[in-house]
Amino acid sequence: MSIPRRMLPGTDAPWAWPAPWMRQWQRTWLHGDLSAGVVVAVMLVPQSLAYATLAGLPAQAGLLASLLPLLAYALFGSSASLSVGPGSITSLMVAQALVPLAQGSVGRYAAMAAFLALASGLLMLLMGVLRMGFLSQLLSRPVVQGFTVASALLILLGQLAPLLGWPALGYTLPDMVPAVAVQFGHDMAGLKGDAIVGGASLLMLACGQPLTSALARVLRLAPTTSAVWLKLWPVAVLVAAAWLAKGLSTHEGLSAALVGQVSLGSPLASVSSAFWQALRLSDLRDLFAPTVLLALVGFVSSVSVAQTFAMKHGERIDADRELLGLGLANVGSTVLGGLPVTGGLSRSVVNEAAGARSPLAGVISALLLGAALPLLMPLLAWLPKAALAAVIIYAIANLVELGSLRAAWRYERTEGWAFVSTALGVLFIGFEAGLGLGMAWSMAAMIWRHSQPHVAEVGRLPGTSHFRNVARHEVETLPDTVFVRVDESLDFTNVQRVELKFCELVHGRAGASKVVLLLSAVNHIDHTAAQTLLALDEALADQGKTLHLAEIKGPVMDRLKAAGMDIRFAGRQHLSAQQAWDALVA
């Protein structure tokens, strides 16, 4: 059964406006978009608060950073289901990059966080205008998976601090492990209120699945409705945790750390001149690498999430429009929250399950959240930090999934090592080093594979015109002719190995006076390889052998013609292996 297409991008330029979804939007979609907007707005409250604290920013920054990005993404975004806002991994990346640079200054920290949002947004906008959406394929799946798993492990370990009332533990394993050991030694004497609230919050979050499942059976709710209620469960947990913390505060020594008094502040605080004066010129240089990394990770992860839903619903994601939508979302976040944003999987799952049919659902979420902010702000002061840590742990735990490592390892060891090198780099050195190691390993593995092309002697399957490897199939061969197939494009990185294997196969058939080189799998021949091909032709001629070429693709033939090689091989070019067979038999 075909999947109905809900929203397909057009063929316009990525910056064309209005966005394709606006032109295709139907009134029948309103109910789904409205319900999804309400549900996601409620879900954003605990999630945004938690991720802001993870980034080292005031809790309200997460809520503020969820407003304009949702509106901005709707202008250019091409995914109907993607929900944009603060993310767990990008929030940790912000903290890891800024803590060493801010030197304890709250103002500098906030200014640098806003700069990261602005700079990464502008970079994505530039990439979108230049149609660089193809960069979403720059990171291989094992690299992305290794990066995600390692980041999740760091988040889980780091959240032990607010969960148990400890001081910050650091941002890499060499810093965290000794700090955890020290804290366990200090805290064995007694139990803190933070630990009670954090443990109770985790327990309540873990009970969400069985409770909502039982409720769904009793009320006969649809699976999608049950899933939505499960995602909203953290809101109830935060309310219960606030009441628990208030009760514990009446007992000496059991008070839990709270978010404290918060305020909206100036709506344009993060773009005011006084705010940016906290930055130094050297800070801009130090923030260059984190900016590029945030833009790349945010873009790749968002497109990955968007494509997951696009495949399910028969949509097509325009990577260039995604760059513009995400870039504008981060620029919008600079104005209010000052926190880099990205497309989130959990938010998008809820958005899709609640019935979202277009980015209008995000617009509705932003408007509802903005209207509720004045009411929410006084209540945020009573939220325990331990409960927010529990929400983060609960949301991140399912990202530690090692099945992807096993699958990559079984498929090919080099893919498994790409996962491992990325994960180890993130865990022990940092995000930049981890991603760099993973990309370097993947590129090295790709070059190595390209430099080891498969070269085989082939023969004709009896009664057909198909040619297959003589080592794998029962085939027919000609006594005076050897057919050799190269299964890779030819360039300076692999032509020497191809030459060696080619000569080995030809010398193995000493009685053959004719050699047919099949180029059906060759998409490109560079100058070095072309010169090697001419040298092979001359060497074979000196041995009394004739070299023929067959199944040359059009673009490859164009290059050979430009070099005059079509004249050199005149009468020795064949459209197919079967045509070469027939000509040589005759």
Coordinates of C-alpha atoms in Angstrom, one line a residue:
M1 CA 0.0 0.0 0.0
S2 CA 1.4 3.4 -1.0
I3 CA 1.9 6.0 1.7
P4 CA 0.0 9.2 1.0
R5 CA 2.2 12.3 0.4
R6 CA 1.4 15.0 2.9
M7 CA 3.7 17.8 2.1
L8 CA 6.3 17.8 -0.7
P9 CA 8.8 20.6 -1.2
G10 CA 8.7 22.2 -4.6
T11 CA 11.6 22.7 -7.0
D12 CA 12.1 26.4 -6.1
A13 CA 15.3 27.9 -4.9
P14 CA 15.8 27.1 -1.2
W15 CA 15.2 30.7 -0.2
A16 CA 11.9 31.0 -2.2
W17 CA 9.0 32.2 -0.1
P18 CA 6.4 31.4 0.8
A19 CA 7.6 27.9 1.7
P20 CA 6.1 25.1 -0.3
W21 CA 4.1 23.8 2.7
M22 CA 2.3 27.2 2.9
R23 CA 1.1 26.8 -0.7
Q24 CA 0.0 23.2 -0.1
W25 CA -1.5 23.6 3.3
Q26 CA -5.1 22.4 3.5
R27 CA -7.8 23.4 5.9
T28 CA -8.4 19.7 6.8
W29 CA -4.9 19.7 8.4
L30 CA -5.8 22.3 11.0
H31 CA -7.1 19.9 13.6
G32 CA -3.9 17.8 13.5
D33 CA -1.7 20.8 13.6
L34 CA -3.6 22.4 16.4
S35 CA -3.6 19.3 18.6
A36 CA 0.1 18.7 18.0
G37 CA 0.9 22.4 18.8
V38 CA -0.9 22.1 22.2
V39 CA 0.8 18.8 23.1
V40 CA 4.3 19.9 22.1
A41 CA 3.9 23.2 23.9
V42 CA 3.2 21.3 27.1
M43 CA 6.1 18.9 26.5
L44 CA 8.6 21.8 25.8
V45 CA 8.2 23.2 29.3
P46 CA 10.2 20.5 31.2
Q47 CA 12.4 19.6 28.3
S48 CA 13.5 23.2 27.6
L49 CA 14.1 24.0 31.3
A50 CA 16.3 20.9 31.7
Y51 CA 18.3 21.5 28.6
A52 CA 19.0 25.1 29.5
T53 CA 20.4 24.0 32.8
L54 CA 22.5 21.4 31.0
A55 CA 23.9 24.2 28.9
G56 CA 24.9 26.1 32.0
L57 CA 22.3 28.9 31.3
P58 CA 19.3 30.0 33.5
A59 CA 16.3 27.7 33.2
Q60 CA 14.1 30.3 31.5
A61 CA 16.6 30.6 28.7
G62 CA 15.3 27.2 27.4
L63 CA 11.7 28.4 27.3
L64 CA 12.7 31.6 25.6
A65 CA 14.9 29.8 23.1
S66 CA 11.8 27.7 22.1
L67 CA 9.7 30.6 20.9
L68 CA 11.2 32.3 17.9
P69 CA 13.0 29.2 16.5
L70 CA 9.7 27.4 16.0
L71 CA 8.3 30.4 14.1
A72 CA 11.5 30.9 12.1
Y73 CA 11.8 27.2 11.1
A74 CA 8.2 27.4 9.7
L75 CA 9.3 30.1 7.2
F76 CA 11.8 27.8 5.4
G77 CA 11.6 24.3 6.9
S78 CA 10.6 21.4 4.7
S79 CA 9.7 18.8 7.3
A80 CA 6.1 18.5 8.5
S81 CA 7.1 16.7 11.7
L82 CA 10.4 18.2 12.8
S83 CA 10.2 20.2 16.0
V84 CA 13.0 22.7 16.7
G85 CA 14.3 23.7 20.1
P86 CA 17.1 23.2 22.6
G87 CA 18.7 19.8 22.4
S88 CA 20.5 17.6 24.9
I89 CA 23.7 17.0 22.9
T90 CA 24.0 20.6 21.6
S91 CA 23.4 21.9 25.1
L92 CA 26.3 19.8 26.5
M93 CA 28.5 21.0 23.6
V94 CA 27.8 24.6 24.6
A95 CA 28.7 23.9 28.2
Q96 CA 31.9 22.0 27.3
A97 CA 33.0 24.8 24.9
L98 CA 32.2 27.8 27.2
V99 CA 33.1 26.7 30.8
P100 CA 36.9 27.0 30.2
L101 CA 36.5 30.3 28.3
A102 CA 34.0 32.2 30.5
Q103 CA 36.4 32.0 33.5
G104 CA 33.5 32.2 36.0
S105 CA 31.8 35.3 34.5
V106 CA 28.1 34.8 34.1
G107 CA 27.8 37.7 31.7
R108 CA 30.6 36.5 29.4
Y109 CA 29.1 33.0 29.5
A110 CA 25.7 34.2 28.4
A111 CA 27.2 36.4 25.7
M112 CA 29.3 33.6 24.3
A113 CA 26.3 31.2 24.3
A114 CA 24.3 33.8 22.4
F115 CA 27.2 34.3 20.0
L116 CA 27.3 30.5 19.4
A117 CA 23.6 30.6 18.5
L118 CA 24.0 33.6 16.2
A119 CA 27.2 32.5 14.5
S120 CA 26.1 28.9 13.9
G121 CA 22.8 30.2 12.6
L122 CA 24.5 32.6 10.2
L123 CA 26.8 29.8 9.1
M124 CA 23.9 27.6 8.3
L125 CA 22.1 30.4 6.4
L126 CA 25.2 30.9 4.3
M127 CA 25.5 27.2 3.6
G128 CA 21.8 27.2 2.6
V129 CA 22.2 30.1 0.2
L130 CA 25.3 28.3 -1.3
R131 CA 23.2 25.1 -1.6
M132 CA 25.5 23.1 0.6
G133 CA 22.9 20.7 1.9
F134 CA 24.9 17.8 0.5
L135 CA 27.1 18.3 3.7
S136 CA 24.4 16.3 5.6
Q137 CA 26.1 13.3 4.1
L138 CA 29.5 14.3 5.4
L139 CA 29.2 12.2 8.6
S140 CA 28.8 8.5 8.2
R141 CA 26.2 6.7 10.2
P142 CA 28.7 5.0 12.6
V143 CA 30.4 8.4 13.3
V144 CA 27.0 9.9 14.1
Q145 CA 26.0 6.9 16.3
G146 CA 29.3 6.9 18.1
F147 CA 29.1 10.6 18.7
T148 CA 25.5 10.3 20.0
V149 CA 26.3 7.4 22.4
A150 CA 29.4 9.0 23.8
S151 CA 27.6 12.3 24.3
A152 CA 24.7 10.6 26.0
L153 CA 27.1 8.8 28.4
L154 CA 28.8 12.1 29.3
I155 CA 25.4 13.7 29.9
L156 CA 24.2 10.8 32.1
L157 CA 27.4 10.9 34.2
G158 CA 27.4 14.7 34.4
Q159 CA 23.8 14.8 35.6
L160 CA 24.7 12.9 38.7
A161 CA 25.9 16.2 40.1
P162 CA 22.6 18.1 40.2
L163 CA 20.7 14.8 40.8
L164 CA 22.6 14.1 44.1
G165 CA 23.5 17.7 45.0
W166 CA 27.2 17.5 44.1
P167 CA 29.3 20.2 42.5
A168 CA 30.0 20.1 38.8
L169 CA 32.0 17.0 37.7
G170 CA 33.5 18.2 34.4
Y171 CA 32.9 17.4 30.8
T172 CA 35.1 14.4 29.9
L173 CA 35.7 11.0 31.5
P174 CA 39.2 11.9 32.9
D175 CA 37.6 14.8 34.8
M176 CA 34.4 13.0 35.8
V177 CA 35.5 9.7 37.1
P178 CA 37.9 11.0 39.8
A179 CA 35.3 13.6 40.8
V180 CA 32.6 11.0 41.2
A181 CA 34.9 8.8 43.3
V182 CA 35.6 11.8 45.6
Q183 CA 32.0 12.7 45.9
F184 CA 30.9 9.2 46.8
G185 CA 33.5 9.2 49.5
H186 CA 32.2 12.5 50.9
D187 CA 28.5 11.7 50.7
M188 CA 28.4 8.2 52.3
A189 CA 27.8 9.8 55.7
G190 CA 24.3 11.1 55.0
L191 CA 21.5 11.6 52.4
K192 CA 20.8 14.9 50.9
G193 CA 17.4 16.3 49.9
D194 CA 18.6 16.6 46.3
A195 CA 19.3 12.8 46.2
I196 CA 15.8 12.1 47.7
V197 CA 14.1 14.4 45.2
G198 CA 16.2 13.1 42.3
G199 CA 15.7 9.5 43.1
A200 CA 12.0 9.9 43.6
S201 CA 11.8 11.8 40.2
L202 CA 13.6 9.0 38.4
L203 CA 11.3 6.4 40.0
M204 CA 8.2 8.3 39.0
L205 CA 9.6 8.8 35.4
A206 CA 10.3 5.0 35.2
C207 CA 6.7 4.3 36.3
G208 CA 5.3 6.4 33.5
Q209 CA 5.4 3.6 30.9
P210 CA 3.5 1.0 33.0
L211 CA 1.0 3.6 34.3
T212 CA 0.2 5.1 30.9
S213 CA -0.1 1.6 29.4
A214 CA -2.5 0.5 32.1
L215 CA -4.5 3.7 31.7
A216 CA -4.6 3.1 27.9
R217 CA -6.0 -0.4 28.5
V218 CA -8.7 0.8 30.9
L219 CA -9.7 3.8 28.7
R220 CA -9.1 1.9 25.5
L221 CA -6.9 4.6 24.1
A222 CA -5.2 4.4 20.8
P223 CA -1.4 3.6 20.8
T224 CA -0.5 7.0 19.5
T225 CA -2.6 8.7 22.2
S226 CA -1.0 6.6 24.9
A227 CA 2.5 7.5 23.5
V228 CA 1.6 11.2 23.7
W229 CA 0.5 10.9 27.3
L230 CA 3.7 9.1 28.1
K231 CA 5.8 12.0 26.7
L232 CA 3.8 14.5 28.8
W233 CA 4.4 12.5 32.0
P234 CA 7.5 14.5 32.9
V235 CA 5.3 17.6 33.5
A236 CA 3.4 15.7 36.2
V237 CA 6.7 14.5 37.7
L238 CA 8.1 18.0 37.9
V239 CA 4.9 19.2 39.7
A240 CA 5.2 16.2 42.2
A241 CA 8.9 16.9 42.7
A242 CA 8.2 20.5 43.5
W243 CA 5.7 19.5 46.2
L244 CA 8.2 16.9 47.6
A245 CA 11.0 19.4 47.7
K246 CA 8.7 21.9 49.6
G247 CA 7.8 19.2 52.1
L248 CA 11.5 18.2 52.6
S249 CA 12.5 21.8 53.2
T250 CA 10.7 21.7 56.6
H251 CA 13.2 19.1 57.8
E252 CA 16.7 20.2 58.7
G253 CA 19.4 19.1 56.3
L254 CA 17.0 17.8 53.6
S255 CA 16.5 21.0 51.6
A256 CA 16.8 20.5 47.8
A257 CA 18.4 23.1 45.5
L258 CA 15.7 24.9 43.5
V259 CA 15.8 26.8 40.2
G260 CA 15.1 30.0 42.2
Q261 CA 13.5 33.3 41.1
V262 CA 13.5 33.8 37.4
S263 CA 12.3 36.6 35.1
L264 CA 11.8 37.2 31.5
G265 CA 14.1 40.2 31.5
S266 CA 14.5 42.4 28.5
P267 CA 13.2 40.6 25.3
L268 CA 16.3 41.9 23.4
A269 CA 18.8 41.4 26.2
S270 CA 21.0 39.0 24.2
V271 CA 21.4 41.4 21.3
S272 CA 21.9 44.6 23.3
S273 CA 25.3 46.4 23.0
A274 CA 26.0 46.2 26.7
F275 CA 25.4 42.5 26.6
W276 CA 27.9 41.9 23.8
Q277 CA 30.5 44.1 25.4
A278 CA 31.3 41.1 27.7
L279 CA 32.9 39.4 24.6
R280 CA 36.5 39.9 23.7
L281 CA 38.1 39.6 20.3
S282 CA 40.0 36.5 21.5
D283 CA 36.7 34.9 22.4
L284 CA 35.6 35.1 18.8
R285 CA 38.7 33.2 17.7
D286 CA 38.2 30.6 20.4
L287 CA 34.6 30.1 19.5
F288 CA 35.2 29.5 15.8
A289 CA 35.6 25.7 16.0
P290 CA 32.6 25.2 18.4
T291 CA 30.5 27.3 16.0
V292 CA 31.4 25.1 13.0
L293 CA 30.9 22.0 15.1
L294 CA 27.5 23.1 16.4
A295 CA 26.3 24.0 12.9
L296 CA 27.4 20.7 11.5
V297 CA 26.1 18.5 14.3
G298 CA 22.8 20.4 14.5
F299 CA 22.3 20.2 10.8
V300 CA 23.2 16.6 10.3
S301 CA 21.1 15.4 13.3
S302 CA 18.1 17.5 12.3
V303 CA 18.1 16.2 8.7
S304 CA 18.5 12.7 10.0
V305 CA 15.4 13.1 12.2
A306 CA 13.5 14.8 9.4
Q307 CA 14.3 12.1 6.9
T308 CA 13.1 9.4 9.3
F309 CA 9.6 10.9 9.2
A310 CA 9.8 11.8 5.5
M311 CA 10.4 8.2 4.6
K312 CA 7.4 7.2 6.7
H313 CA 5.0 9.7 5.1
G314 CA 6.3 9.8 1.5
E315 CA 7.7 13.3 1.9
R316 CA 10.9 14.7 0.5
I317 CA 13.3 16.7 2.6
D318 CA 15.1 19.6 0.9
A319 CA 18.5 19.8 2.8
D320 CA 19.1 23.3 1.5
R321 CA 15.8 24.6 2.9
E322 CA 16.6 22.8 6.1
L323 CA 19.8 24.8 6.4
L324 CA 17.9 28.0 6.0
G325 CA 15.2 27.0 8.4
L326 CA 17.6 25.9 11.1
G327 CA 19.9 28.9 10.5
L328 CA 17.0 31.3 10.9
A329 CA 15.9 29.4 14.0
N330 CA 19.2 29.8 15.7
V331 CA 19.3 33.5 14.8
G332 CA 15.9 33.8 16.3
S333 CA 17.1 32.0 19.5
T334 CA 19.8 34.7 19.8
V335 CA 17.2 37.4 20.2
L336 CA 15.6 35.8 23.2
G337 CA 17.1 32.7 24.8
G338 CA 20.6 32.9 23.5
L339 CA 20.9 29.1 23.2
P340 CA 21.7 27.1 20.1
V341 CA 18.7 25.0 18.9
T342 CA 18.3 22.0 16.7
G343 CA 15.7 19.5 15.6
G344 CA 14.9 17.0 18.4
L345 CA 13.9 13.4 17.9
S346 CA 11.7 13.0 21.0
R347 CA 9.8 16.3 20.3
S348 CA 9.4 15.3 16.7
V349 CA 8.0 11.9 17.7
V350 CA 5.4 13.5 19.9
N351 CA 4.7 16.2 17.2
E352 CA 4.1 13.5 14.6
A353 CA 2.1 11.2 16.9
A354 CA -0.2 14.1 18.0
G355 CA -1.2 14.7 14.4
A356 CA 1.1 17.4 13.0
R357 CA 0.7 17.8 9.2
S358 CA 2.8 20.9 8.6
P359 CA 5.2 23.3 10.4
L360 CA 2.1 25.3 11.5
A361 CA 2.0 23.0 14.5
G362 CA 5.3 24.5 15.6
V363 CA 3.9 28.0 15.2
I364 CA 1.0 27.1 17.4
S365 CA 3.3 25.7 20.0
A366 CA 5.4 28.9 20.0
L367 CA 2.3 31.1 20.4
L368 CA 0.8 29.0 23.2
L369 CA 4.2 28.9 25.0
G370 CA 4.7 32.6 24.6
A371 CA 1.2 33.3 26.0
A372 CA 1.8 31.0 29.0
L373 CA 5.3 32.4 29.9
P374 CA 4.1 35.2 32.2
L375 CA 2.1 32.6 34.2
L376 CA 4.9 30.0 34.2
M377 CA 7.8 32.2 35.4
P378 CA 6.7 32.5 39.0
L379 CA 6.2 28.8 39.2
L380 CA 9.6 27.9 37.9
A381 CA 11.3 29.1 41.1
W382 CA 9.9 26.1 42.9
L383 CA 11.3 23.5 40.6
P384 CA 14.1 21.3 42.1
K385 CA 17.3 21.1 40.0
A386 CA 17.5 17.4 40.9
A387 CA 14.1 16.8 39.2
L388 CA 15.3 18.6 36.0
A389 CA 18.4 16.4 36.1
A390 CA 16.1 13.3 36.4
V391 CA 14.2 14.5 33.3
I392 CA 17.4 14.8 31.3
I393 CA 18.6 11.3 32.4
Y394 CA 15.2 9.8 31.5
A395 CA 15.2 11.5 28.1
I396 CA 18.9 10.6 27.3
A397 CA 19.1 7.0 28.6
N398 CA 17.6 5.4 25.5
L399 CA 20.4 7.1 23.4
V400 CA 23.0 4.7 24.9
E401 CA 22.3 2.0 22.4
L402 CA 25.2 -0.3 21.6
G403 CA 23.3 -2.4 19.1
S404 CA 24.4 0.0 16.4
L405 CA 28.0 -0.8 17.3
R406 CA 27.5 -4.5 17.0
A407 CA 25.7 -4.1 13.7
A408 CA 28.5 -1.9 12.3
W409 CA 31.2 -4.3 13.6
R410 CA 29.5 -7.3 12.0
Y411 CA 29.1 -5.6 8.7
E412 CA 32.7 -4.3 8.4
R413 CA 35.3 -3.8 11.0
T414 CA 36.3 -0.4 9.6
E415 CA 32.8 0.8 10.2
G416 CA 32.9 -0.4 13.8
W417 CA 36.2 1.4 14.3
A418 CA 34.7 4.6 13.1
F419 CA 32.1 4.3 15.8
V420 CA 34.7 3.4 18.4
S421 CA 37.2 6.1 17.5
T422 CA 34.5 8.8 17.6
A423 CA 33.1 7.6 20.9
L424 CA 36.5 7.4 22.6
G425 CA 37.5 10.8 21.3
V426 CA 34.3 12.4 22.7
L427 CA 34.6 10.6 26.0
F428 CA 38.3 11.2 26.7
I429 CA 39.2 14.5 24.8
G430 CA 36.1 16.4 23.7
F431 CA 33.5 16.9 21.0
E432 CA 35.8 18.5 18.5
A433 CA 38.4 15.8 18.8
G434 CA 35.9 13.0 18.8
L435 CA 34.2 14.1 15.7
G436 CA 37.5 14.9 14.0
L437 CA 38.8 11.4 14.8
G438 CA 35.7 9.8 13.5
M439 CA 35.7 11.8 10.3
A440 CA 39.5 11.1 9.8
W441 CA 39.0 7.4 10.3
S442 CA 36.0 7.3 7.9
M443 CA 37.9 9.2 5.3
A444 CA 41.0 7.1 5.7
A445 CA 38.9 3.9 5.4
M446 CA 37.1 5.3 2.3
I447 CA 40.5 6.1 0.7
W448 CA 41.9 2.7 1.6
R449 CA 38.8 0.9 0.2
H450 CA 39.1 2.9 -3.0
S451 CA 42.8 2.1 -3.3
Q452 CA 42.0 -1.6 -3.1
P453 CA 39.6 -2.1 -6.0
H454 CA 38.2 -5.5 -7.0
V455 CA 39.7 -6.7 -10.3
A456 CA 38.5 -10.1 -11.7
E457 CA 38.6 -12.2 -14.8
V458 CA 35.1 -12.8 -16.1
G459 CA 33.5 -15.2 -18.5
R460 CA 30.1 -15.6 -20.1
L461 CA 27.3 -17.5 -18.4
P462 CA 26.3 -20.3 -20.8
G463 CA 23.3 -19.3 -23.0
T464 CA 23.3 -15.7 -21.9
S465 CA 25.1 -12.4 -22.6
H466 CA 25.9 -11.9 -19.0
F467 CA 29.5 -12.0 -17.8
R468 CA 30.5 -13.0 -14.3
N469 CA 33.6 -13.7 -12.1
V470 CA 35.2 -17.0 -13.2
A471 CA 36.1 -17.8 -9.6
R472 CA 32.4 -17.6 -8.5
H473 CA 30.5 -19.0 -11.4
E474 CA 30.5 -21.7 -14.1
V475 CA 31.3 -19.6 -17.2
E476 CA 32.5 -19.9 -20.8
T477 CA 35.9 -18.4 -21.7
L478 CA 37.8 -18.0 -25.0
P479 CA 41.1 -19.8 -25.3
D480 CA 43.0 -16.8 -26.8
T481 CA 41.1 -14.0 -25.0
V482 CA 41.0 -12.9 -21.3
F483 CA 38.2 -10.6 -20.1
V484 CA 39.1 -8.5 -17.1
R485 CA 36.6 -6.3 -15.2
V486 CA 37.6 -3.4 -12.9
D487 CA 35.0 -2.6 -10.2
E488 CA 36.1 0.9 -9.3
S489 CA 36.8 4.3 -10.8
L490 CA 40.4 4.7 -11.8
D491 CA 42.7 7.4 -10.4
F492 CA 46.1 7.9 -8.9
T493 CA 45.2 6.3 -5.6
N494 CA 44.4 2.9 -7.0
V495 CA 45.7 2.6 -10.6
Q496 CA 49.0 1.0 -9.5
R497 CA 47.2 -1.8 -7.7
V498 CA 44.8 -2.2 -10.7
E499 CA 47.9 -2.5 -13.0
L500 CA 49.5 -5.2 -10.8
K501 CA 46.3 -7.2 -10.6
F502 CA 45.6 -6.8 -14.3
C503 CA 49.1 -8.0 -15.2
E504 CA 48.8 -10.9 -12.9
L505 CA 45.5 -12.1 -14.5
V506 CA 46.9 -11.6 -18.1
H507 CA 50.1 -13.5 -17.3
G508 CA 48.0 -16.3 -15.8
R509 CA 46.6 -16.9 -19.3
A510 CA 49.9 -17.2 -21.2
G511 CA 48.1 -18.4 -24.3
A512 CA 45.9 -15.4 -24.6
S513 CA 46.7 -12.9 -27.3
K514 CA 43.8 -10.5 -26.8
V515 CA 42.8 -8.8 -23.6
V516 CA 39.4 -7.1 -23.1
L517 CA 39.1 -4.6 -20.3
L518 CA 35.5 -4.1 -19.1
L519 CA 34.9 -0.6 -17.7
S520 CA 31.2 -1.0 -16.8
A521 CA 31.8 -0.1 -13.1
V522 CA 34.3 2.8 -14.0
N523 CA 32.7 6.2 -13.5
H524 CA 35.8 8.3 -13.9
I525 CA 39.4 8.0 -15.1
D526 CA 41.8 10.7 -14.1
H527 CA 44.9 11.7 -16.0
T528 CA 47.3 9.4 -14.1
A529 CA 45.1 6.4 -14.8
A530 CA 44.7 7.4 -18.5
Q531 CA 48.4 7.5 -18.9
T532 CA 48.8 4.1 -17.2
L533 CA 46.2 2.7 -19.6
L534 CA 48.3 3.9 -22.5
A535 CA 51.4 2.4 -20.9
L536 CA 49.6 -1.0 -20.5
D537 CA 48.5 -0.8 -24.2
E538 CA 52.1 -0.3 -25.3
A539 CA 53.4 -3.0 -22.9
L540 CA 50.9 -5.5 -24.2
A541 CA 51.7 -4.6 -27.8
D542 CA 55.4 -5.3 -27.2
Q543 CA 54.3 -8.8 -26.0
G544 CA 52.3 -9.4 -29.1
K545 CA 49.0 -8.9 -27.3
T546 CA 46.1 -6.5 -28.2
L547 CA 44.1 -4.5 -25.6
H548 CA 40.4 -3.9 -26.2
L549 CA 38.1 -1.7 -24.2
A550 CA 34.4 -2.5 -23.6
E551 CA 31.4 -1.0 -21.8
I552 CA 32.8 2.5 -21.5
K553 CA 30.4 5.0 -20.0
G554 CA 29.6 8.3 -21.7
P555 CA 31.4 10.6 -19.3
V556 CA 34.4 8.4 -19.3
M557 CA 34.5 8.3 -23.1
D558 CA 34.3 12.1 -23.2
R559 CA 37.5 12.3 -21.1
L560 CA 39.2 9.7 -23.3
K561 CA 38.2 11.6 -26.5
A562 CA 39.5 14.8 -25.0
A563 CA 42.9 13.1 -24.6
G564 CA 42.7 11.6 -28.1
M565 CA 42.5 8.1 -26.8
D566 CA 39.5 7.2 -28.9
I567 CA 41.8 7.4 -31.9
R568 CA 44.4 5.3 -30.2
F569 CA 41.8 2.6 -29.5
A570 CA 39.9 2.9 -32.8
G571 CA 38.5 -0.5 -33.8
R572 CA 39.2 -1.8 -30.3
Q573 CA 36.2 -0.2 -28.5
H574 CA 33.1 -2.2 -27.9
L575 CA 29.7 -1.2 -26.5
S576 CA 29.3 -4.4 -24.5
A577 CA 31.2 -7.5 -23.4
Q578 CA 29.0 -9.6 -25.6
Q579 CA 29.8 -7.4 -28.6
A580 CA 33.5 -7.8 -27.9
W581 CA 33.1 -11.6 -27.5
D582 CA 31.3 -11.8 -30.9
A583 CA 33.9 -9.6 -32.6
L584 CA 36.8 -11.6 -31.3
V585 CA 35.3 -15.0 -32.1
A586 CA 34.6 -13.9 -35.6

